mmCIF file of C-alpha atoms in Angstrom:
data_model
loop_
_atom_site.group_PDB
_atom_site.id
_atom_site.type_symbol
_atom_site.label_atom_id
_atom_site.label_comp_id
_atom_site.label_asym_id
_atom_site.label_seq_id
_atom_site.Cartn_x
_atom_site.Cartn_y
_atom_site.Cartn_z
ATOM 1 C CA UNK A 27 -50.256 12.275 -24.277
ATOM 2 C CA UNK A 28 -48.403 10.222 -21.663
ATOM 3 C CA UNK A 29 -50.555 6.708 -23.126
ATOM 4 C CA UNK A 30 -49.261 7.729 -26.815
ATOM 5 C CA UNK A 31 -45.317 8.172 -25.248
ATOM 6 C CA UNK A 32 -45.917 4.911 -23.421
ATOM 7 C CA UNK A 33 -47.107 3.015 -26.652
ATOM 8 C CA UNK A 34 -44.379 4.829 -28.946
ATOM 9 C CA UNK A 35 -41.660 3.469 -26.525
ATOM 10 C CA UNK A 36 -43.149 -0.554 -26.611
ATOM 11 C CA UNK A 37 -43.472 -0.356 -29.932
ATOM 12 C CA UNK A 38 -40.166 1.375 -31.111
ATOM 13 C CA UNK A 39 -37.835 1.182 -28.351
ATOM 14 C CA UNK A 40 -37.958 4.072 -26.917
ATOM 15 C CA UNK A 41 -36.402 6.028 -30.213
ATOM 16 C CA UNK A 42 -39.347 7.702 -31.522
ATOM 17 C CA UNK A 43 -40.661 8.233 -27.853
ATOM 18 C CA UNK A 44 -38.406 11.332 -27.151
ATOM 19 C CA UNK A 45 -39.547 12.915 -30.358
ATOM 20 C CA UNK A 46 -42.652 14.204 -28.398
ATOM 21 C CA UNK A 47 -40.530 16.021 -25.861
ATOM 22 C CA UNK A 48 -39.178 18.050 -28.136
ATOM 23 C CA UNK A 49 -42.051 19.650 -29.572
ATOM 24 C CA UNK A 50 -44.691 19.068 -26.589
ATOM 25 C CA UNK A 51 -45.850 21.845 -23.884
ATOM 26 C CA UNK A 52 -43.413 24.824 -22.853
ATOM 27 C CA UNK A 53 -42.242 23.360 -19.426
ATOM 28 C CA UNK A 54 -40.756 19.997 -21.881
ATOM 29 C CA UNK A 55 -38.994 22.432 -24.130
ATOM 30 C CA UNK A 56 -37.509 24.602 -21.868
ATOM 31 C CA UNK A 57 -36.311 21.754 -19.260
ATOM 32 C CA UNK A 58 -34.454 18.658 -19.684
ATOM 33 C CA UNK A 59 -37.800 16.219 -20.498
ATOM 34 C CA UNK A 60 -35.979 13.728 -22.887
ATOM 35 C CA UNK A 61 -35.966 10.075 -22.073
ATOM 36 C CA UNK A 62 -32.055 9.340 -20.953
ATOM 37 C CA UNK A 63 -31.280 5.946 -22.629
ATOM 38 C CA UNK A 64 -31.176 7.535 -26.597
ATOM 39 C CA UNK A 65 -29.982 11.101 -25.759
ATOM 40 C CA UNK A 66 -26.722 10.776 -27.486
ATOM 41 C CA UNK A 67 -28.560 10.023 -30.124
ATOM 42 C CA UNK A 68 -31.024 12.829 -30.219
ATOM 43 C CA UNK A 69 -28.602 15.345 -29.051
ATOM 44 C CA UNK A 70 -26.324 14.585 -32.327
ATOM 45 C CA UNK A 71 -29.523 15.304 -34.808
ATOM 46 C CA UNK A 72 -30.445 18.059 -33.034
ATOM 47 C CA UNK A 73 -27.218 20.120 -33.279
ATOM 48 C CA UNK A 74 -26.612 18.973 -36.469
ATOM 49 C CA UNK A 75 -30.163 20.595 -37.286
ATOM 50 C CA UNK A 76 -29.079 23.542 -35.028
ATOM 51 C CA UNK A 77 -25.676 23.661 -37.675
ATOM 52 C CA UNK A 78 -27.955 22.748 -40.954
ATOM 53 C CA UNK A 79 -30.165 25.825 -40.057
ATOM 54 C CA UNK A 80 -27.042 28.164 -39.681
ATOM 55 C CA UNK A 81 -25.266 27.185 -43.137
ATOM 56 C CA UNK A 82 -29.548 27.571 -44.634
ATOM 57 C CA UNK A 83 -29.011 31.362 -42.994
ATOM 58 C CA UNK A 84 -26.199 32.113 -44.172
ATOM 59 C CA UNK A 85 -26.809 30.868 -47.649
ATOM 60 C CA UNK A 86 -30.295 33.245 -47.636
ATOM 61 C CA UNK A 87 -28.135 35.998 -47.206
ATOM 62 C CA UNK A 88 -26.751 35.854 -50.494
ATOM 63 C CA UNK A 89 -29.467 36.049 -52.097
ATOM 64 C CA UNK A 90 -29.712 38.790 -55.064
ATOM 65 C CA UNK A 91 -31.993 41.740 -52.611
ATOM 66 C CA UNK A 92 -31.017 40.913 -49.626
ATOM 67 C CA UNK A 93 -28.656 43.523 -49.715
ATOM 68 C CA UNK A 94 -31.014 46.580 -49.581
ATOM 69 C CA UNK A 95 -32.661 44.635 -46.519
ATOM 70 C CA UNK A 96 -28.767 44.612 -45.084
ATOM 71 C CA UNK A 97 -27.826 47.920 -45.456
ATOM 72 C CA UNK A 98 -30.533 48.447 -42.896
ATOM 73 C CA UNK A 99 -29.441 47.135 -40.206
ATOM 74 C CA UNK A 100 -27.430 50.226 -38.313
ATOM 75 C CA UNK A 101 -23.863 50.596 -38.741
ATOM 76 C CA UNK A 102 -23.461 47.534 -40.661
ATOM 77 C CA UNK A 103 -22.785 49.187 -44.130
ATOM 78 C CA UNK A 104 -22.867 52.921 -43.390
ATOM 79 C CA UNK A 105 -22.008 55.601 -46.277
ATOM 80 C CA UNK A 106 -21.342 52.279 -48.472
ATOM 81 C CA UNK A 107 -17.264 52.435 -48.076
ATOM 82 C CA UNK A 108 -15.357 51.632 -45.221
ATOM 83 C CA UNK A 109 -15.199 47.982 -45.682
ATOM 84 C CA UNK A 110 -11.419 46.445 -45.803
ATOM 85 C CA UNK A 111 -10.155 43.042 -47.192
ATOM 86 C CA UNK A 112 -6.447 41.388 -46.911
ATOM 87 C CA UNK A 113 -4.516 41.395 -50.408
ATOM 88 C CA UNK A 114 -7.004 44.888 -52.007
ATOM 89 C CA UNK A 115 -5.518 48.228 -51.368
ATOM 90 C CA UNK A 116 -7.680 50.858 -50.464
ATOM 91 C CA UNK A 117 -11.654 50.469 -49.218
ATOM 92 C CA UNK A 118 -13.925 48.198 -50.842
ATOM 93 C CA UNK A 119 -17.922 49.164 -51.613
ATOM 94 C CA UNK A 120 -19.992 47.745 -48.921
ATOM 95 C CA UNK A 121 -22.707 47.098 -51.172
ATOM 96 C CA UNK A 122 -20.719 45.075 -53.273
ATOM 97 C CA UNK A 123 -19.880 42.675 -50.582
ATOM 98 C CA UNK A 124 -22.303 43.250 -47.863
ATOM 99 C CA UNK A 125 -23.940 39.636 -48.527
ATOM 100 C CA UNK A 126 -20.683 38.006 -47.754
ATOM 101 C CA UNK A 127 -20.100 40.490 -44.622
ATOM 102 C CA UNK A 128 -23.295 38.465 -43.031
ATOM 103 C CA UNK A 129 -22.587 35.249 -43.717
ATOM 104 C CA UNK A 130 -19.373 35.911 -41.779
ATOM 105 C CA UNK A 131 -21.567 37.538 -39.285
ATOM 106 C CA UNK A 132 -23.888 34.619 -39.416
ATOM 107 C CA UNK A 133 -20.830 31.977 -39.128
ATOM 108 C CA UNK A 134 -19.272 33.834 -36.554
ATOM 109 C CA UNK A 135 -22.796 33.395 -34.388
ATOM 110 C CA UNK A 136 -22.384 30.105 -34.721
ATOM 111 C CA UNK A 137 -18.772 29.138 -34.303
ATOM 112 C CA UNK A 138 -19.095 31.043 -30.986
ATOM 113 C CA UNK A 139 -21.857 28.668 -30.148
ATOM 114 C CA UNK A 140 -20.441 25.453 -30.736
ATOM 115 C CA UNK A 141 -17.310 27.190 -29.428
ATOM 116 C CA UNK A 142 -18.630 27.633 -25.887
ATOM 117 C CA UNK A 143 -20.627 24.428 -25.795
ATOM 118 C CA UNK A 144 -17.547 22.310 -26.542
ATOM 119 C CA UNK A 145 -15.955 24.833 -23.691
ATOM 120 C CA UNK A 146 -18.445 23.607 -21.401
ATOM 121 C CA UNK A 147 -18.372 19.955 -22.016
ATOM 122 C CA UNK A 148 -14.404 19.392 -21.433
ATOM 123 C CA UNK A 149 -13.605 16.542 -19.819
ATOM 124 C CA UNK A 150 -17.484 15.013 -19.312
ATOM 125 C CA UNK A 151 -16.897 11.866 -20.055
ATOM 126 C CA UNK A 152 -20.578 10.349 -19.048
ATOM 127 C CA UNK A 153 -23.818 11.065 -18.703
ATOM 128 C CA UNK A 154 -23.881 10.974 -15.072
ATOM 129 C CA UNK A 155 -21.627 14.749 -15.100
ATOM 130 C CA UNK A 156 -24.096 17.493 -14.024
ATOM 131 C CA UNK A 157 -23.043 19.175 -16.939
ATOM 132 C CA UNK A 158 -24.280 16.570 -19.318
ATOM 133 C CA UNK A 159 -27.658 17.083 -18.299
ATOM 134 C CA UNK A 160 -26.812 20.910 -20.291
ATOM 135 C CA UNK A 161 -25.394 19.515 -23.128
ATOM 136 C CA UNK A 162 -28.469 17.091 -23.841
ATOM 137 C CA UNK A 163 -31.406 19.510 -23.084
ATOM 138 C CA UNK A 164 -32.680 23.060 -22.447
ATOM 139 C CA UNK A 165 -33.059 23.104 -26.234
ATOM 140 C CA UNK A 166 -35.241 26.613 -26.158
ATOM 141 C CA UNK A 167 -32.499 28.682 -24.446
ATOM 142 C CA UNK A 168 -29.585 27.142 -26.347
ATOM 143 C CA UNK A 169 -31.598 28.020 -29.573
ATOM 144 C CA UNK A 170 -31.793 31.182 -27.925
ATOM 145 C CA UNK A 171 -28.422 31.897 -27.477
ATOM 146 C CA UNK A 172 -27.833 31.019 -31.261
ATOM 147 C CA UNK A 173 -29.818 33.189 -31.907
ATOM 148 C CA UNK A 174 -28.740 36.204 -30.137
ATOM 149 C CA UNK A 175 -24.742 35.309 -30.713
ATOM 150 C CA UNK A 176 -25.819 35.912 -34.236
ATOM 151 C CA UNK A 177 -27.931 38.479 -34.480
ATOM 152 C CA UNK A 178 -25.466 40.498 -31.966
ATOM 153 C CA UNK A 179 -22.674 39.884 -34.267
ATOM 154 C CA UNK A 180 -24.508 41.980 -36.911
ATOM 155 C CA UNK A 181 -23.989 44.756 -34.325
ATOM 156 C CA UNK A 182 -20.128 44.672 -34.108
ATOM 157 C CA UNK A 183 -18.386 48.052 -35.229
ATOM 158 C CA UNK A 184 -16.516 47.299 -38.049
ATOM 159 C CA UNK A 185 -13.064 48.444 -37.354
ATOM 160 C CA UNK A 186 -10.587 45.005 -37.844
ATOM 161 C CA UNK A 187 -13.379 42.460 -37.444
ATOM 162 C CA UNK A 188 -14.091 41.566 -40.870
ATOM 163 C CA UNK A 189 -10.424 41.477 -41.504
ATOM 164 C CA UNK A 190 -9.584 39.386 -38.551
ATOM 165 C CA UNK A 191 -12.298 37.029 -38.702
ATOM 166 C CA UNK A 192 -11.668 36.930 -42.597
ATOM 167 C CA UNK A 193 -8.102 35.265 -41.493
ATOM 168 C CA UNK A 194 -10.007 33.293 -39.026
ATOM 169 C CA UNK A 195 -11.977 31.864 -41.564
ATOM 170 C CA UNK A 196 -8.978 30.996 -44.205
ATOM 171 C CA UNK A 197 -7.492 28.720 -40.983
ATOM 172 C CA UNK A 198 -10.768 27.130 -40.319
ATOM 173 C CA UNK A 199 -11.779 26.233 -44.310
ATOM 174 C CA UNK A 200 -7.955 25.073 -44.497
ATOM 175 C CA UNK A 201 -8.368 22.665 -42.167
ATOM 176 C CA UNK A 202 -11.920 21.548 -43.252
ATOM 177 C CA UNK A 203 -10.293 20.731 -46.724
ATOM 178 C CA UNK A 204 -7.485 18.617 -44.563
ATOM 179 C CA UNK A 205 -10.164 16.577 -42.714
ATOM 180 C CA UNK A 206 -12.520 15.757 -45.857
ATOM 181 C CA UNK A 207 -9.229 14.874 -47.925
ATOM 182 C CA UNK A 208 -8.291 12.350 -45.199
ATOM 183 C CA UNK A 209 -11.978 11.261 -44.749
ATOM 184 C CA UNK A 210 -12.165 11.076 -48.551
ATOM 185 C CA UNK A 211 -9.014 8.960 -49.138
ATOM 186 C CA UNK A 212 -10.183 6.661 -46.130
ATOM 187 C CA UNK A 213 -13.125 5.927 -47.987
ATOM 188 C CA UNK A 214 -11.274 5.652 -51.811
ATOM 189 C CA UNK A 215 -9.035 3.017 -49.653
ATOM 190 C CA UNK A 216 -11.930 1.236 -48.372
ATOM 191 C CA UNK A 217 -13.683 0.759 -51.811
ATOM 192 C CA UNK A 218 -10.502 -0.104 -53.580
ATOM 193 C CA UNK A 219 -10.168 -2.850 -50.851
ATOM 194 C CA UNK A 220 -13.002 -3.581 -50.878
ATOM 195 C CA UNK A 221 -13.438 -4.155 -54.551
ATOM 196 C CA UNK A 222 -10.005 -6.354 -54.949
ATOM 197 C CA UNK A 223 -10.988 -8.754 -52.277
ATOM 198 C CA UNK A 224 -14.285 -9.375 -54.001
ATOM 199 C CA UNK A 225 -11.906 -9.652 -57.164
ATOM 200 C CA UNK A 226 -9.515 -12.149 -56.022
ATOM 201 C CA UNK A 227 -12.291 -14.015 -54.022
ATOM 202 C CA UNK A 228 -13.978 -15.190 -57.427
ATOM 203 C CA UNK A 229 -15.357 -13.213 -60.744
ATOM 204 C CA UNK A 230 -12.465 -11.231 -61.087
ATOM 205 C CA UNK A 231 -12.935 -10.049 -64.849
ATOM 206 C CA UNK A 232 -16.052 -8.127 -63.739
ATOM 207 C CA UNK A 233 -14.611 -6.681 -60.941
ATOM 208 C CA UNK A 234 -11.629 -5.801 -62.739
ATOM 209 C CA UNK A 235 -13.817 -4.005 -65.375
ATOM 210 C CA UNK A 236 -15.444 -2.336 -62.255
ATOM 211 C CA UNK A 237 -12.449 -1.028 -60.575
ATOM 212 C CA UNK A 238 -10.841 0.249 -63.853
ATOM 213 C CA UNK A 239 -14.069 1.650 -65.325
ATOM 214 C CA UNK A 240 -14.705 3.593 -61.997
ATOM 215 C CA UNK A 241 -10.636 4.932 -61.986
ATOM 216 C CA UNK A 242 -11.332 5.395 -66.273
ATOM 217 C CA UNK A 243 -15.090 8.114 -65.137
ATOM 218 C CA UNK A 244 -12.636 9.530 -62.553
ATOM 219 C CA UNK A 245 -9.527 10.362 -64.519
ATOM 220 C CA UNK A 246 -11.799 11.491 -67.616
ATOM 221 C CA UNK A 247 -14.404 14.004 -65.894
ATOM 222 C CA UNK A 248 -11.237 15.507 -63.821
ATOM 223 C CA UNK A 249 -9.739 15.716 -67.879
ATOM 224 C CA UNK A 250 -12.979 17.340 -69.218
ATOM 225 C CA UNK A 251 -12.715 19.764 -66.127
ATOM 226 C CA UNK A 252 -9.476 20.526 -67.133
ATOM 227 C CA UNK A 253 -9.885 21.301 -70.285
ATOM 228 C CA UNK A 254 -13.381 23.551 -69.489
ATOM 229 C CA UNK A 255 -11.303 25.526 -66.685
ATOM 230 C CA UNK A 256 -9.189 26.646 -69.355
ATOM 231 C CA UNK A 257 -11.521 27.549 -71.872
ATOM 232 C CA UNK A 258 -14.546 29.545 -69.337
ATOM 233 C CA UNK A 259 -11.409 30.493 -66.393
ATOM 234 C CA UNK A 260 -8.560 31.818 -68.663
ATOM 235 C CA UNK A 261 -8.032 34.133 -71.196
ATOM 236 C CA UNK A 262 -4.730 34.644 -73.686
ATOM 237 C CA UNK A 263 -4.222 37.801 -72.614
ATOM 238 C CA UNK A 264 -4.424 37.463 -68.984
ATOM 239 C CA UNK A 265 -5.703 35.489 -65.601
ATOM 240 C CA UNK A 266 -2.190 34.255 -65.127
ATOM 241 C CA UNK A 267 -3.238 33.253 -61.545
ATOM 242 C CA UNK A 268 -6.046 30.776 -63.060
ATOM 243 C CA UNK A 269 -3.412 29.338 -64.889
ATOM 244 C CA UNK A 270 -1.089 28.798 -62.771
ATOM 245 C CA UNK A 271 -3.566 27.465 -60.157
ATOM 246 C CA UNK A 272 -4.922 25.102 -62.681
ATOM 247 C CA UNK A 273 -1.556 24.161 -64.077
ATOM 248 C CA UNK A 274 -0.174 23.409 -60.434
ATOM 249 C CA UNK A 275 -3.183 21.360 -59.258
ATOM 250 C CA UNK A 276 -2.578 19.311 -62.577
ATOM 251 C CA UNK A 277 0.943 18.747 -62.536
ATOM 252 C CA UNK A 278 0.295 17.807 -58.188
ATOM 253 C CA UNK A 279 -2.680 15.115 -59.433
ATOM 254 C CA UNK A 280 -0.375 13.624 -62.213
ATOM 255 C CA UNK A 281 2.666 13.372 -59.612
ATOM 256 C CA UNK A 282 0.289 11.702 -57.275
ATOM 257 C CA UNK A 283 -1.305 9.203 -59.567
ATOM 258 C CA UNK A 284 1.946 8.255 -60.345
ATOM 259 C CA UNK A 285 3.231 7.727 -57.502
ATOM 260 C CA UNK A 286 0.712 5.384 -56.104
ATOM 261 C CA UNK A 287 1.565 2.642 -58.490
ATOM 262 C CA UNK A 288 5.536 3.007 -57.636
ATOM 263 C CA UNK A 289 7.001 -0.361 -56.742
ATOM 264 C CA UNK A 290 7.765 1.100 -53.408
ATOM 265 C CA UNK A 291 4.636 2.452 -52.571
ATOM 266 C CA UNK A 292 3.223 -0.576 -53.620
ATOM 267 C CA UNK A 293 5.543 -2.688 -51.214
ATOM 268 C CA UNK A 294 4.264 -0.562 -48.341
ATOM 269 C CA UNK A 295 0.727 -0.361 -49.381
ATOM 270 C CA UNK A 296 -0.199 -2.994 -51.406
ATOM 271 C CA UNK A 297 -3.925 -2.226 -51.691
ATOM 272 C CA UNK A 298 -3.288 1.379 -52.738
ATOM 273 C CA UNK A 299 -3.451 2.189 -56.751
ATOM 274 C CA UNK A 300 -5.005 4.709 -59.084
ATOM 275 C CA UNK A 301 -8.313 4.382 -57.812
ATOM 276 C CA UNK A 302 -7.442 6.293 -54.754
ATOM 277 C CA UNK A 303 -5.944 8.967 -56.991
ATOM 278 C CA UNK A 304 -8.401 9.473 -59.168
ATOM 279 C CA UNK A 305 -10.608 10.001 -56.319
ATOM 280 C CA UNK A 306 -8.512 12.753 -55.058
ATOM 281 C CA UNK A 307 -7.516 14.059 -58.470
ATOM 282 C CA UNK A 308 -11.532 15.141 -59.390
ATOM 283 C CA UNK A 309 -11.823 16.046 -55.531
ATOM 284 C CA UNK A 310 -8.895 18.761 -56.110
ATOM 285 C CA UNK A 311 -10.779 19.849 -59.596
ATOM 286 C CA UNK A 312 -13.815 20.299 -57.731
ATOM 287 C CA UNK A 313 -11.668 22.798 -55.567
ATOM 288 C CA UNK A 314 -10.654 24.327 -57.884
ATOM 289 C CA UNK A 315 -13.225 25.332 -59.818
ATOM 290 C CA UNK A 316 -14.810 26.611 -56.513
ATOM 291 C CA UNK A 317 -11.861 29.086 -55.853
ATOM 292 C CA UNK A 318 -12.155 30.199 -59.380
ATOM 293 C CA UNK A 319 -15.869 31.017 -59.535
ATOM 294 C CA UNK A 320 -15.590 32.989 -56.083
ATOM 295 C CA UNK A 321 -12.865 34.786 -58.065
ATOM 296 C CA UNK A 322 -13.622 38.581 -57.580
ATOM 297 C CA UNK A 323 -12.321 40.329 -60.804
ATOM 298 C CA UNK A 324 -12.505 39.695 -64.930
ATOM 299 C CA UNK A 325 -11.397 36.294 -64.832
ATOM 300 C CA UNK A 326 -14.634 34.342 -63.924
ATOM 301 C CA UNK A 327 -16.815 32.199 -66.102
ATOM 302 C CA UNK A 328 -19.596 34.642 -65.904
ATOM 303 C CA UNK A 329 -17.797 37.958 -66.691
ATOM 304 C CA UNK A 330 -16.511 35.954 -70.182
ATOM 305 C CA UNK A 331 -19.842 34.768 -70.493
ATOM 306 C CA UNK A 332 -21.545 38.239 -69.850
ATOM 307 C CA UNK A 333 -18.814 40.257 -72.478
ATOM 308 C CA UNK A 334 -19.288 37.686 -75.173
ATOM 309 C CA UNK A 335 -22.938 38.144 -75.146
ATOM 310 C CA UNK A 336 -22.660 41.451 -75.132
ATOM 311 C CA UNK A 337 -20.701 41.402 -78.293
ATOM 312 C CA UNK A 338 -22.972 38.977 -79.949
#
């Protein structure tokens, strides 16, 4: 074992070599084994693994049968009412949303994780902290502790929990959608740049064509979207709310577009144009077609869907 770690690390450079350590004998697991010179490295995939598995649990638990395997666990859906949720008057059914009741349960395991891990690691600024020698190893007792953070939070009374960490959650997704929107126009400013210096540096016809077909697929798929929201997400006698949310999203893509070819904005930012827009504009239909399928009520794709077949 040592002679295959030894050849590993001459013939990759030591990156493949600290694979081993991870899934070798107990004593390696449970202590800090890893080689020291690609631990930032390893450390990274390995919590983004630990984060990967989470969002897989979580998504298992909405699967159509989990539910009678839920409603088992005790206290976590007793009598089938009880359950409260900001904006609905009254109790909800338990069974109808005892799927989504885990995977808060589930995400709450693991924010509380990362939570006291990032906690732990203020101010280390080097591997040569004590700490740091925690935050790249004893991999079996952190997966541990994932685990029982989430499996314990299945055993939380329900009282305001769901409610709180239901608010919690509306925060956290908000500013999710905030970092991927600036991440996403970073990288609609980088192609656009990209693409125009490449056009004025020689061939610019087909990298004209390029940049204009790409903004053209853009602008026309958000269109189509459009156009599908209101036919499968409205209704002429109701689902005002769909139609205002659609309506409002348009109206904000069409201001935006437009203003990123102003003359000022174009003083200011001379690389910016529609490109970046339309990158943003079928971002914000993708959004929005996400709120409106996890639409409880009548207003949903499916429910149309499921009548009109019925009348068929």
């Amino acid at each position: 074992m040592i002679t295959f770690d030894i050849e590993v690390v001459s013939l990759y450079g030591g990156t493949l070599g600290s694979i081993p350590c991870l899934c070798g004998s107990a004593p390696c697991l449970l202590c800090r084994c890893c080689p020291s010179g690609n631990n930032s490295t390893i450390t990274r995939l390995i919590y983004a693994f630990f984060l990967l598995l989470g969002v897989s649990v979580a998504c298992v638990m909405l699967i159509p049968g989990m539910e009678e395997q839920l409603k088992k666990i005790p206290g976590f859906c007793d009598g089938g009412m009880g359950t409260t949720i900001p904006g609905v008057h009254g109790h909800v059914n338990c069974d109808v949303l005892v799927g989504y009741k885990a995977v808060y349960r589930v995400c709450f395991g693991m924010a509380m994780f990362f939570l006291l891990f990032s906690l732990l690691m203020i101010k280390v600024k080097s591997s040569n902290d004590p700490r740091a020698a925690v935050h790249n190893g004893f991999w079996f007792f952190k997966f541990a502790t994932a685990l029982a953070i989430s499996v314990g939070a299945f055993f939380i009374p329900e009282g305001p929990f769901t409610t709180v960490w239901f608010y919690v959650g509306m925060s956290g997704a908000f500013c999710f959608i905030l970092i991927q929107l600036v991440l996403l126009i970073d990288f609609a400013h980088s192609w656009n740049e990209s693409w125009v210096e490449k056009m004025e540096e020689g061939n610019s016809r087909c990298w004209y064509a390029a940049l204009l077909s790409a903004t053209a697929v853009n602008y026309l798929l958000s269109l189509v979207a459009i156009v599908l929201f209101y036919v499968y997400y409205t209704h002429p006698e109701g689902c005002s709310e769909n139609k205002t949310f659609i309506s409002v999203n348009m109206l904000l893509c069409i201001g935006a577009s437009v203003m990123s070819i102003l003359p000022r904005i174009q003083e200011s930012q001379p690389r910016s144009g529609l490109l970046q827009s339309s990158v943003i504009t079928i971002y914000t239909m993708y959004l929005t077609w996400s709120a409106m399928t996890n639409e409880p009520g009548n207003c949903s794709s499916s429910m149309w869907l499921f009548r009109y077949t019925i009348q068929l």
